[in-house]
mmCIF file with all atom_site columns, C-alpha atoms in Angstrom:
data_model
loop_
_atom_site.group_PDB
_atom_site.id
_atom_site.type_symbol
_atom_site.label_atom_id
_atom_site.label_alt_id
_atom_site.label_comp_id
_atom_site.label_asym_id
_atom_site.label_entity_id
_atom_site.label_seq_id
_atom_site.pdbx_PDB_ins_code
_atom_site.Cartn_x
_atom_site.Cartn_y
_atom_site.Cartn_z
_atom_site.occupancy
_atom_site.B_iso_or_equiv
_atom_site.pdbx_formal_charge
_atom_site.auth_seq_id
_atom_site.auth_comp_id
_atom_site.auth_asym_id
_atom_site.auth_atom_id
_atom_site.pdbx_PDB_model_num
ATOM 1  C CA . MET A 1 1  ? 50.170  89.952  98.713  1.00 0.00 ? 20 MET A CA 1
ATOM 2  C CA . GLY A 1 2  ? 53.847  90.026  97.680  1.00 0.00 ? 21 GLY A CA 1
ATOM 3  C CA . LEU A 1 3  ? 53.181  92.238  94.656  1.00 0.00 ? 22 LEU A CA 1
ATOM 4  C CA . PHE A 1 4  ? 51.117  94.634  96.741  1.00 0.00 ? 23 PHE A CA 1
ATOM 5  C CA . SER A 1 5  ? 53.843  94.867  99.398  1.00 0.00 ? 24 SER A CA 1
ATOM 6  C CA . PHE A 1 6  ? 56.439  95.482  96.673  1.00 0.00 ? 25 PHE A CA 1
ATOM 7  C CA . ILE A 1 7  ? 54.384  98.320  95.162  1.00 0.00 ? 26 ILE A CA 1
ATOM 8  C CA . VAL A 1 8  ? 53.726  99.930  98.549  1.00 0.00 ? 27 VAL A CA 1
ATOM 9  C CA . THR A 1 9  ? 57.360  99.761  99.721  1.00 0.00 ? 28 THR A CA 1
ATOM 10 C CA . LEU A 1 10 ? 58.897  100.711 96.350  1.00 0.00 ? 29 LEU A CA 1
ATOM 11 C CA . PRO A 1 11 ? 59.076  104.446 97.165  1.00 0.00 ? 30 PRO A CA 1
ATOM 12 C CA . LEU A 1 12 ? 61.083  103.616 100.314 1.00 0.00 ? 31 LEU A CA 1
ATOM 13 C CA . GLN A 1 13 ? 63.827  101.730 98.459  1.00 0.00 ? 32 GLN A CA 1
ATOM 14 C CA . PRO A 1 14 ? 66.056  104.821 97.866  1.00 0.00 ? 33 PRO A CA 1
ATOM 15 C CA . VAL A 1 15 ? 65.873  105.636 101.576 1.00 0.00 ? 34 VAL A CA 1
ATOM 16 C CA . LYS A 1 16 ? 66.848  102.083 102.476 1.00 0.00 ? 35 LYS A CA 1
ATOM 17 C CA . GLY A 1 17 ? 69.753  102.330 100.028 1.00 0.00 ? 36 GLY A CA 1
ATOM 18 C CA . VAL A 1 18 ? 70.999  105.553 101.609 1.00 0.00 ? 37 VAL A CA 1
ATOM 19 C CA . ILE A 1 19 ? 70.730  104.021 105.083 1.00 0.00 ? 38 ILE A CA 1
ATOM 20 C CA . SER A 1 20 ? 72.681  100.948 103.974 1.00 0.00 ? 39 SER A CA 1
ATOM 21 C CA . LEU A 1 21 ? 75.365  103.154 102.433 1.00 0.00 ? 40 LEU A CA 1
ATOM 22 C CA . ALA A 1 22 ? 75.615  105.243 105.621 1.00 0.00 ? 41 ALA A CA 1
ATOM 23 C CA . GLU A 1 23 ? 75.995  102.087 107.721 1.00 0.00 ? 42 GLU A CA 1
ATOM 24 C CA . LEU A 1 24 ? 78.728  100.823 105.397 1.00 0.00 ? 43 LEU A CA 1
ATOM 25 C CA . ILE A 1 25 ? 80.603  104.130 105.618 1.00 0.00 ? 44 ILE A CA 1
ATOM 26 C CA . GLN A 1 26 ? 80.291  104.143 109.401 1.00 0.00 ? 45 GLN A CA 1
ATOM 27 C CA . ARG A 1 27 ? 81.721  100.617 109.670 1.00 0.00 ? 46 ARG A CA 1
ATOM 28 C CA . GLN A 1 28 ? 84.631  101.568 107.390 1.00 0.00 ? 47 GLN A CA 1
ATOM 29 C CA . VAL A 1 29 ? 85.434  104.709 109.403 1.00 0.00 ? 48 VAL A CA 1
ATOM 30 C CA . GLU A 1 30 ? 85.320  102.807 112.692 1.00 0.00 ? 49 GLU A CA 1
ATOM 31 C CA . GLN A 1 31 ? 87.573  100.121 111.250 1.00 0.00 ? 50 GLN A CA 1
ATOM 32 C CA . GLU A 1 32 ? 90.119  102.722 110.109 1.00 0.00 ? 51 GLU A CA 1
ATOM 33 C CA . LEU A 1 33 ? 89.997  104.582 113.432 1.00 0.00 ? 52 LEU A CA 1
ATOM 34 C CA . HIS A 1 34 ? 90.796  101.399 115.326 1.00 0.00 ? 53 HIS A CA 1
ATOM 35 C CA . ASP A 1 35 ? 93.505  100.200 112.915 1.00 0.00 ? 54 ASP A CA 1
ATOM 36 C CA . PRO A 1 36 ? 96.688  99.453  114.901 1.00 0.00 ? 55 PRO A CA 1
ATOM 37 C CA . ALA A 1 37 ? 98.908  100.127 111.876 1.00 0.00 ? 56 ALA A CA 1
ATOM 38 C CA . ARG A 1 38 ? 97.463  103.637 111.519 1.00 0.00 ? 57 ARG A CA 1
ATOM 39 C CA . ALA A 1 39 ? 98.037  104.334 115.188 1.00 0.00 ? 58 ALA A CA 1
ATOM 40 C CA . ARG A 1 40 ? 101.615 103.053 114.999 1.00 0.00 ? 59 ARG A CA 1
ATOM 41 C CA . ARG A 1 41 ? 102.328 105.313 111.987 1.00 0.00 ? 60 ARG A CA 1
ATOM 42 C CA . ALA A 1 42 ? 100.891 108.306 113.822 1.00 0.00 ? 61 ALA A CA 1
ATOM 43 C CA . LEU A 1 43 ? 103.012 107.558 116.904 1.00 0.00 ? 62 LEU A CA 1
ATOM 44 C CA . GLU A 1 44 ? 106.135 107.188 114.740 1.00 0.00 ? 63 GLU A CA 1
ATOM 45 C CA . GLU A 1 45 ? 105.399 110.521 113.042 1.00 0.00 ? 64 GLU A CA 1
ATOM 46 C CA . LEU A 1 46 ? 105.097 112.156 116.463 1.00 0.00 ? 65 LEU A CA 1
ATOM 47 C CA . GLU A 1 47 ? 108.437 110.735 117.544 1.00 0.00 ? 66 GLU A CA 1
ATOM 48 C CA . GLU A 1 48 ? 110.088 111.960 114.349 1.00 0.00 ? 67 GLU A CA 1
ATOM 49 C CA . ALA A 1 49 ? 108.573 115.429 114.785 1.00 0.00 ? 68 ALA A CA 1
ATOM 50 C CA . ARG A 1 50 ? 109.953 115.598 118.335 1.00 0.00 ? 69 ARG A CA 1
ATOM 51 C CA . GLU A 1 51 ? 113.373 114.480 117.144 1.00 0.00 ? 70 GLU A CA 1
ATOM 52 C CA . ARG A 1 52 ? 113.339 117.255 114.522 1.00 0.00 ? 71 ARG A CA 1
ATOM 53 C CA . GLY A 1 53 ? 112.410 119.748 117.246 1.00 0.00 ? 72 GLY A CA 1
ATOM 54 C CA . GLU A 1 54 ? 109.005 120.569 115.775 1.00 0.00 ? 73 GLU A CA 1
ATOM 55 C CA . ILE A 1 55 ? 107.158 119.664 118.975 1.00 0.00 ? 74 ILE A CA 1
ATOM 56 C CA . THR A 1 56 ? 108.105 119.432 122.620 1.00 0.00 ? 75 THR A CA 1
ATOM 57 C CA . GLU A 1 57 ? 108.139 116.236 124.640 1.00 0.00 ? 76 GLU A CA 1
ATOM 58 C CA . GLU A 1 58 ? 105.009 117.393 126.487 1.00 0.00 ? 77 GLU A CA 1
ATOM 59 C CA . GLU A 1 59 ? 103.170 117.996 123.205 1.00 0.00 ? 78 GLU A CA 1
ATOM 60 C CA . GLU A 1 60 ? 104.248 114.567 122.013 1.00 0.00 ? 79 GLU A CA 1
ATOM 61 C CA . MET A 1 61 ? 102.898 112.948 125.194 1.00 0.00 ? 80 MET A CA 1
ATOM 62 C CA . GLN A 1 62 ? 99.560  114.753 124.819 1.00 0.00 ? 81 GLN A CA 1
ATOM 63 C CA . ALA A 1 63 ? 99.268  113.717 121.170 1.00 0.00 ? 82 ALA A CA 1
ATOM 64 C CA . GLN A 1 64 ? 100.192 110.125 122.042 1.00 0.00 ? 83 GLN A CA 1
ATOM 65 C CA . GLN A 1 65 ? 97.462  110.066 124.663 1.00 0.00 ? 84 GLN A CA 1
ATOM 66 C CA . ALA A 1 66 ? 94.937  111.418 122.153 1.00 0.00 ? 85 ALA A CA 1
ATOM 67 C CA . ILE A 1 67 ? 95.881  108.702 119.648 1.00 0.00 ? 86 ILE A CA 1
ATOM 68 C CA . LEU A 1 68 ? 95.606  105.974 122.274 1.00 0.00 ? 87 LEU A CA 1
ATOM 69 C CA . ASP A 1 69 ? 92.271  107.349 123.488 1.00 0.00 ? 88 ASP A CA 1
ATOM 70 C CA . GLN A 1 70 ? 90.979  107.275 119.936 1.00 0.00 ? 89 GLN A CA 1
ATOM 71 C CA . MET A 1 71 ? 92.174  103.691 119.491 1.00 0.00 ? 90 MET A CA 1
ATOM 72 C CA . THR A 1 72 ? 90.546  102.477 122.686 1.00 0.00 ? 91 THR A CA 1
ATOM 73 C CA . GLY A 1 73 ? 87.397  104.530 122.288 1.00 0.00 ? 92 GLY A CA 1
ATOM 74 C CA . GLY A 1 74 ? 88.159  106.583 125.397 1.00 0.00 ? 93 GLY A CA 1
ATOM 75 C CA . GLY A 1 75 ? 87.324  109.886 123.737 1.00 0.00 ? 94 GLY A CA 1
ATOM 76 C CA . GLU A 1 76 ? 86.785  111.681 127.018 1.00 0.00 ? 95 GLU A CA 1
ATOM 77 C CA . SER A 1 77 ? 89.679  113.967 127.721 1.00 0.00 ? 96 SER A CA 1
ATOM 78 C CA . ILE A 1 78 ? 90.614  115.564 131.001 1.00 0.00 ? 97 ILE A CA 1
ATOM 79 C CA . PRO A 1 79 ? 90.407  119.368 130.759 1.00 0.00 ? 98 PRO A CA 1
ATOM 80 C CA . ASP A 1 80 ? 93.617  121.270 131.482 1.00 0.00 ? 99 ASP A CA 1
#
């Protein structure tokens, strides 16, 4: 029965491979999105941009909130 099952499921192997690859990519993206070091770098870049006068304090606060929402998974934003 094992040989028969192998022959029948053989055409599905590429699909299973693509699904496994997609799951791996999704885990990697989620890991990077929730990386505290990445968030800290982004917050530091915002602070430096404000110090250079490229953004206002209000824009910095909004961007900080977006970064923190992304880190915590709270993607819902309050409309202005």
